[in-house]
mmCIF file with all atom_site columns, C-alpha atoms in Angstrom:
data_model
loop_
_atom_site.group_PDB
_atom_site.id
_atom_site.type_symbol
_atom_site.label_atom_id
_atom_site.label_alt_id
_atom_site.label_comp_id
_atom_site.label_asym_id
_atom_site.label_entity_id
_atom_site.label_seq_id
_atom_site.pdbx_PDB_ins_code
_atom_site.Cartn_x
_atom_site.Cartn_y
_atom_site.Cartn_z
_atom_site.occupancy
_atom_site.B_iso_or_equiv
_atom_site.pdbx_formal_charge
_atom_site.auth_seq_id
_atom_site.auth_comp_id
_atom_site.auth_asym_id
_atom_site.auth_atom_id
_atom_site.pdbx_PDB_model_num
ATOM 1   C CA . UNK W 1 1   ? 181.056 154.519 205.062 1.00 92.00 ? 1   UNK W CA 1
ATOM 2   C CA . UNK W 1 2   ? 180.993 151.245 206.952 1.00 96.00 ? 2   UNK W CA 1
ATOM 3   C CA . UNK W 1 3   ? 177.885 149.727 208.529 1.00 97.00 ? 3   UNK W CA 1
ATOM 4   C CA . UNK W 1 4   ? 178.071 147.232 211.390 1.00 98.00 ? 4   UNK W CA 1
ATOM 5   C CA . UNK W 1 5   ? 175.329 144.973 212.730 1.00 97.00 ? 5   UNK W CA 1
ATOM 6   C CA . UNK W 1 6   ? 175.837 142.835 215.823 1.00 97.00 ? 6   UNK W CA 1
ATOM 7   C CA . UNK W 1 7   ? 173.908 139.731 216.795 1.00 96.00 ? 7   UNK W CA 1
ATOM 8   C CA . UNK W 1 8   ? 174.110 136.849 219.242 1.00 97.00 ? 8   UNK W CA 1
ATOM 9   C CA . UNK W 1 9   ? 173.614 138.506 222.597 1.00 95.00 ? 9   UNK W CA 1
ATOM 10  C CA . UNK W 1 10  ? 171.323 137.104 225.233 1.00 97.00 ? 10  UNK W CA 1
ATOM 11  C CA . UNK W 1 11  ? 170.791 135.938 228.783 1.00 98.00 ? 11  UNK W CA 1
ATOM 12  C CA . UNK W 1 12  ? 173.024 133.119 230.008 1.00 97.00 ? 12  UNK W CA 1
ATOM 13  C CA . UNK W 1 13  ? 174.130 131.651 233.302 1.00 98.00 ? 13  UNK W CA 1
ATOM 14  C CA . UNK W 1 14  ? 177.547 131.817 234.928 1.00 98.00 ? 14  UNK W CA 1
ATOM 15  C CA . UNK W 1 15  ? 179.966 129.482 233.179 1.00 97.00 ? 15  UNK W CA 1
ATOM 16  C CA . UNK W 1 16  ? 178.008 129.374 229.916 1.00 98.00 ? 16  UNK W CA 1
ATOM 17  C CA . UNK W 1 17  ? 179.299 130.243 226.480 1.00 98.00 ? 17  UNK W CA 1
ATOM 18  C CA . UNK W 1 18  ? 177.993 132.675 223.889 1.00 98.00 ? 18  UNK W CA 1
ATOM 19  C CA . UNK W 1 19  ? 179.091 133.693 220.403 1.00 98.00 ? 19  UNK W CA 1
ATOM 20  C CA . UNK W 1 20  ? 178.635 137.204 219.110 1.00 98.00 ? 20  UNK W CA 1
ATOM 21  C CA . UNK W 1 21  ? 178.676 138.040 215.421 1.00 98.00 ? 21  UNK W CA 1
ATOM 22  C CA . UNK W 1 22  ? 179.185 141.308 213.621 1.00 98.00 ? 22  UNK W CA 1
ATOM 23  C CA . UNK W 1 23  ? 178.455 141.767 209.935 1.00 97.00 ? 23  UNK W CA 1
ATOM 24  C CA . UNK W 1 24  ? 180.223 144.618 208.157 1.00 97.00 ? 24  UNK W CA 1
ATOM 25  C CA . UNK W 1 25  ? 179.049 146.212 204.915 1.00 96.00 ? 25  UNK W CA 1
ATOM 26  C CA . UNK W 1 26  ? 179.884 149.215 202.800 1.00 96.00 ? 26  UNK W CA 1
ATOM 27  C CA . UNK W 1 27  ? 183.534 150.070 202.235 1.00 95.00 ? 27  UNK W CA 1
ATOM 28  C CA . UNK W 1 28  ? 184.850 146.949 203.907 1.00 94.00 ? 28  UNK W CA 1
ATOM 29  C CA . UNK W 1 29  ? 187.985 147.040 201.776 1.00 94.00 ? 29  UNK W CA 1
ATOM 30  C CA . UNK W 1 30  ? 188.993 150.134 203.758 1.00 94.00 ? 30  UNK W CA 1
ATOM 31  C CA . UNK W 1 31  ? 188.735 148.440 207.148 1.00 95.00 ? 31  UNK W CA 1
ATOM 32  C CA . UNK W 1 32  ? 192.014 148.068 209.004 1.00 94.00 ? 32  UNK W CA 1
ATOM 33  C CA . UNK W 1 33  ? 190.769 146.597 212.262 1.00 95.00 ? 33  UNK W CA 1
ATOM 34  C CA . UNK W 1 34  ? 187.573 145.081 213.632 1.00 96.00 ? 34  UNK W CA 1
ATOM 35  C CA . UNK W 1 35  ? 187.113 145.055 217.372 1.00 97.00 ? 35  UNK W CA 1
ATOM 36  C CA . UNK W 1 36  ? 184.718 144.416 220.209 1.00 98.00 ? 36  UNK W CA 1
ATOM 37  C CA . UNK W 1 37  ? 184.091 146.820 223.064 1.00 98.00 ? 37  UNK W CA 1
ATOM 38  C CA . UNK W 1 38  ? 181.629 146.620 225.931 1.00 98.00 ? 38  UNK W CA 1
ATOM 39  C CA . UNK W 1 39  ? 179.892 149.094 228.159 1.00 98.00 ? 39  UNK W CA 1
ATOM 40  C CA . UNK W 1 40  ? 178.002 148.972 231.412 1.00 97.00 ? 40  UNK W CA 1
ATOM 41  C CA . UNK W 1 41  ? 175.588 151.864 232.029 1.00 92.00 ? 41  UNK W CA 1
ATOM 42  C CA . UNK W 1 42  ? 177.325 154.637 233.918 1.00 94.00 ? 42  UNK W CA 1
ATOM 43  C CA . UNK W 1 43  ? 180.792 153.423 233.026 1.00 96.00 ? 43  UNK W CA 1
ATOM 44  C CA . UNK W 1 44  ? 183.183 154.081 230.170 1.00 96.00 ? 44  UNK W CA 1
ATOM 45  C CA . UNK W 1 45  ? 183.204 151.836 227.152 1.00 97.00 ? 45  UNK W CA 1
ATOM 46  C CA . UNK W 1 46  ? 186.057 149.347 227.460 1.00 97.00 ? 46  UNK W CA 1
ATOM 47  C CA . UNK W 1 47  ? 188.109 147.444 224.936 1.00 98.00 ? 47  UNK W CA 1
ATOM 48  C CA . UNK W 1 48  ? 187.556 143.682 224.734 1.00 98.00 ? 48  UNK W CA 1
ATOM 49  C CA . UNK W 1 49  ? 189.387 142.330 221.684 1.00 98.00 ? 49  UNK W CA 1
ATOM 50  C CA . UNK W 1 50  ? 190.631 143.341 218.234 1.00 96.00 ? 50  UNK W CA 1
ATOM 51  C CA . UNK W 1 51  ? 191.307 141.597 214.945 1.00 91.00 ? 51  UNK W CA 1
ATOM 52  C CA . UNK W 1 52  ? 193.502 143.121 212.264 1.00 91.00 ? 52  UNK W CA 1
ATOM 53  C CA . UNK W 1 53  ? 193.377 142.557 208.536 1.00 85.00 ? 53  UNK W CA 1
ATOM 54  C CA . UNK W 1 54  ? 194.877 139.209 207.496 1.00 75.00 ? 54  UNK W CA 1
ATOM 55  C CA . UNK W 1 55  ? 194.607 138.023 211.087 1.00 70.00 ? 55  UNK W CA 1
ATOM 56  C CA . UNK W 1 56  ? 197.344 140.281 212.316 1.00 76.00 ? 56  UNK W CA 1
ATOM 57  C CA . UNK W 1 57  ? 197.207 142.258 215.491 1.00 83.00 ? 57  UNK W CA 1
ATOM 58  C CA . UNK W 1 58  ? 194.888 140.059 217.544 1.00 92.00 ? 58  UNK W CA 1
ATOM 59  C CA . UNK W 1 59  ? 194.754 141.506 221.035 1.00 94.00 ? 59  UNK W CA 1
ATOM 60  C CA . UNK W 1 60  ? 192.654 140.989 224.144 1.00 97.00 ? 60  UNK W CA 1
ATOM 61  C CA . UNK W 1 61  ? 191.879 142.834 227.322 1.00 97.00 ? 61  UNK W CA 1
ATOM 62  C CA . UNK W 1 62  ? 193.419 141.190 230.358 1.00 97.00 ? 62  UNK W CA 1
ATOM 63  C CA . UNK W 1 63  ? 189.960 140.600 231.802 1.00 96.00 ? 63  UNK W CA 1
ATOM 64  C CA . UNK W 1 64  ? 188.959 138.277 228.930 1.00 97.00 ? 64  UNK W CA 1
ATOM 65  C CA . UNK W 1 65  ? 192.294 136.749 227.952 1.00 97.00 ? 65  UNK W CA 1
ATOM 66  C CA . UNK W 1 66  ? 191.976 132.968 227.856 1.00 97.00 ? 66  UNK W CA 1
ATOM 67  C CA . UNK W 1 67  ? 188.163 133.021 227.926 1.00 98.00 ? 67  UNK W CA 1
ATOM 68  C CA . UNK W 1 68  ? 187.255 134.983 224.800 1.00 98.00 ? 68  UNK W CA 1
ATOM 69  C CA . UNK W 1 69  ? 188.399 134.349 221.243 1.00 97.00 ? 69  UNK W CA 1
ATOM 70  C CA . UNK W 1 70  ? 188.069 136.841 218.415 1.00 96.00 ? 70  UNK W CA 1
ATOM 71  C CA . UNK W 1 71  ? 188.054 135.713 214.813 1.00 93.00 ? 71  UNK W CA 1
ATOM 72  C CA . UNK W 1 72  ? 186.996 136.956 211.429 1.00 91.00 ? 72  UNK W CA 1
ATOM 73  C CA . UNK W 1 73  ? 187.402 136.626 207.719 1.00 84.00 ? 73  UNK W CA 1
ATOM 74  C CA . UNK W 1 74  ? 190.266 138.279 205.881 1.00 82.00 ? 74  UNK W CA 1
ATOM 75  C CA . UNK W 1 75  ? 187.894 140.291 203.729 1.00 89.00 ? 75  UNK W CA 1
ATOM 76  C CA . UNK W 1 76  ? 186.822 142.062 206.924 1.00 91.00 ? 76  UNK W CA 1
ATOM 77  C CA . UNK W 1 77  ? 183.155 141.370 206.216 1.00 94.00 ? 77  UNK W CA 1
ATOM 78  C CA . UNK W 1 78  ? 182.578 139.750 209.605 1.00 95.00 ? 78  UNK W CA 1
ATOM 79  C CA . UNK W 1 79  ? 184.061 139.394 213.052 1.00 96.00 ? 79  UNK W CA 1
ATOM 80  C CA . UNK W 1 80  ? 183.082 137.025 215.822 1.00 97.00 ? 80  UNK W CA 1
ATOM 81  C CA . UNK W 1 81  ? 183.600 136.865 219.546 1.00 98.00 ? 81  UNK W CA 1
ATOM 82  C CA . UNK W 1 82  ? 183.445 133.433 221.147 1.00 98.00 ? 82  UNK W CA 1
ATOM 83  C CA . UNK W 1 83  ? 182.936 133.898 224.869 1.00 98.00 ? 83  UNK W CA 1
ATOM 84  C CA . UNK W 1 84  ? 183.463 131.050 227.309 1.00 98.00 ? 84  UNK W CA 1
ATOM 85  C CA . UNK W 1 85  ? 183.140 130.721 231.060 1.00 98.00 ? 85  UNK W CA 1
ATOM 86  C CA . UNK W 1 86  ? 181.037 133.844 231.232 1.00 98.00 ? 86  UNK W CA 1
ATOM 87  C CA . UNK W 1 87  ? 180.863 135.650 234.544 1.00 97.00 ? 87  UNK W CA 1
ATOM 88  C CA . UNK W 1 88  ? 178.388 138.200 235.910 1.00 97.00 ? 88  UNK W CA 1
ATOM 89  C CA . UNK W 1 89  ? 181.001 140.918 235.439 1.00 96.00 ? 89  UNK W CA 1
ATOM 90  C CA . UNK W 1 90  ? 180.883 140.236 231.696 1.00 98.00 ? 90  UNK W CA 1
ATOM 91  C CA . UNK W 1 91  ? 177.357 141.611 231.651 1.00 98.00 ? 91  UNK W CA 1
ATOM 92  C CA . UNK W 1 92  ? 177.333 144.613 229.331 1.00 98.00 ? 92  UNK W CA 1
ATOM 93  C CA . UNK W 1 93  ? 176.274 145.912 225.966 1.00 98.00 ? 93  UNK W CA 1
ATOM 94  C CA . UNK W 1 94  ? 178.796 144.633 223.448 1.00 98.00 ? 94  UNK W CA 1
ATOM 95  C CA . UNK W 1 95  ? 179.662 146.848 220.506 1.00 98.00 ? 95  UNK W CA 1
ATOM 96  C CA . UNK W 1 96  ? 181.367 145.993 217.257 1.00 98.00 ? 96  UNK W CA 1
ATOM 97  C CA . UNK W 1 97  ? 183.778 148.619 215.983 1.00 98.00 ? 97  UNK W CA 1
ATOM 98  C CA . UNK W 1 98  ? 185.642 149.142 212.733 1.00 97.00 ? 98  UNK W CA 1
ATOM 99  C CA . UNK W 1 99  ? 188.603 151.412 212.086 1.00 96.00 ? 99  UNK W CA 1
ATOM 100 C CA . UNK W 1 100 ? 188.840 152.280 208.423 1.00 96.00 ? 100 UNK W CA 1
ATOM 101 C CA . UNK W 1 101 ? 190.998 154.491 206.278 1.00 94.00 ? 101 UNK W CA 1
ATOM 102 C CA . UNK W 1 102 ? 189.273 157.190 204.259 1.00 92.00 ? 102 UNK W CA 1
ATOM 103 C CA . UNK W 1 103 ? 190.075 159.008 201.018 1.00 91.00 ? 103 UNK W CA 1
ATOM 104 C CA . UNK W 1 104 ? 192.110 161.574 202.929 1.00 93.00 ? 104 UNK W CA 1
ATOM 105 C CA . UNK W 1 105 ? 194.262 158.735 204.282 1.00 92.00 ? 105 UNK W CA 1
ATOM 106 C CA . UNK W 1 106 ? 193.098 159.409 207.803 1.00 94.00 ? 106 UNK W CA 1
ATOM 107 C CA . UNK W 1 107 ? 191.220 156.925 209.961 1.00 95.00 ? 107 UNK W CA 1
ATOM 108 C CA . UNK W 1 108 ? 187.569 156.837 210.952 1.00 96.00 ? 108 UNK W CA 1
ATOM 109 C CA . UNK W 1 109 ? 185.891 154.739 213.620 1.00 97.00 ? 109 UNK W CA 1
ATOM 110 C CA . UNK W 1 110 ? 182.483 153.158 213.081 1.00 98.00 ? 110 UNK W CA 1
ATOM 111 C CA . UNK W 1 111 ? 180.206 151.532 215.638 1.00 98.00 ? 111 UNK W CA 1
ATOM 112 C CA . UNK W 1 112 ? 177.341 149.102 215.617 1.00 98.00 ? 112 UNK W CA 1
ATOM 113 C CA . UNK W 1 113 ? 174.239 149.570 217.737 1.00 97.00 ? 113 UNK W CA 1
ATOM 114 C CA . UNK W 1 114 ? 175.288 146.993 220.302 1.00 97.00 ? 114 UNK W CA 1
ATOM 115 C CA . UNK W 1 115 ? 173.961 143.704 221.607 1.00 97.00 ? 115 UNK W CA 1
ATOM 116 C CA . UNK W 1 116 ? 173.124 143.008 225.237 1.00 98.00 ? 116 UNK W CA 1
ATOM 117 C CA . UNK W 1 117 ? 174.871 140.190 227.076 1.00 98.00 ? 117 UNK W CA 1
ATOM 118 C CA . UNK W 1 118 ? 173.542 139.360 230.529 1.00 98.00 ? 118 UNK W CA 1
ATOM 119 C CA . UNK W 1 119 ? 175.155 136.735 232.737 1.00 98.00 ? 119 UNK W CA 1
ATOM 120 C CA . UNK W 1 120 ? 173.115 135.656 235.727 1.00 97.00 ? 120 UNK W CA 1
ATOM 121 C CA . UNK W 1 121 ? 174.762 134.341 238.876 1.00 90.00 ? 121 UNK W CA 1
#
């Protein structure tokens, strides 16, 4: 099992910056990828950014490319999302996600409880 706890959300104004953190615990040595997703009530959860083990496979959604930066440690104990030039459309609940391999050599997805980011215009 992997446990994820997000922190760092809040209320900011348009153009501000914010840094989200996600602490992973449990079987972190089984984690392949750590990622951030976001969700607005009534809409599907959408991918934001991902960070692979050893820094490989860093990817971003087009909507955040150039404004958001994902980073983490190679032990996969933590992942961060530095958000710059925030816009009202970035308002959402942000979720940390981990994809880990299990004893059957299949993959499981784990989710944190989410942290609210609100950007006022």
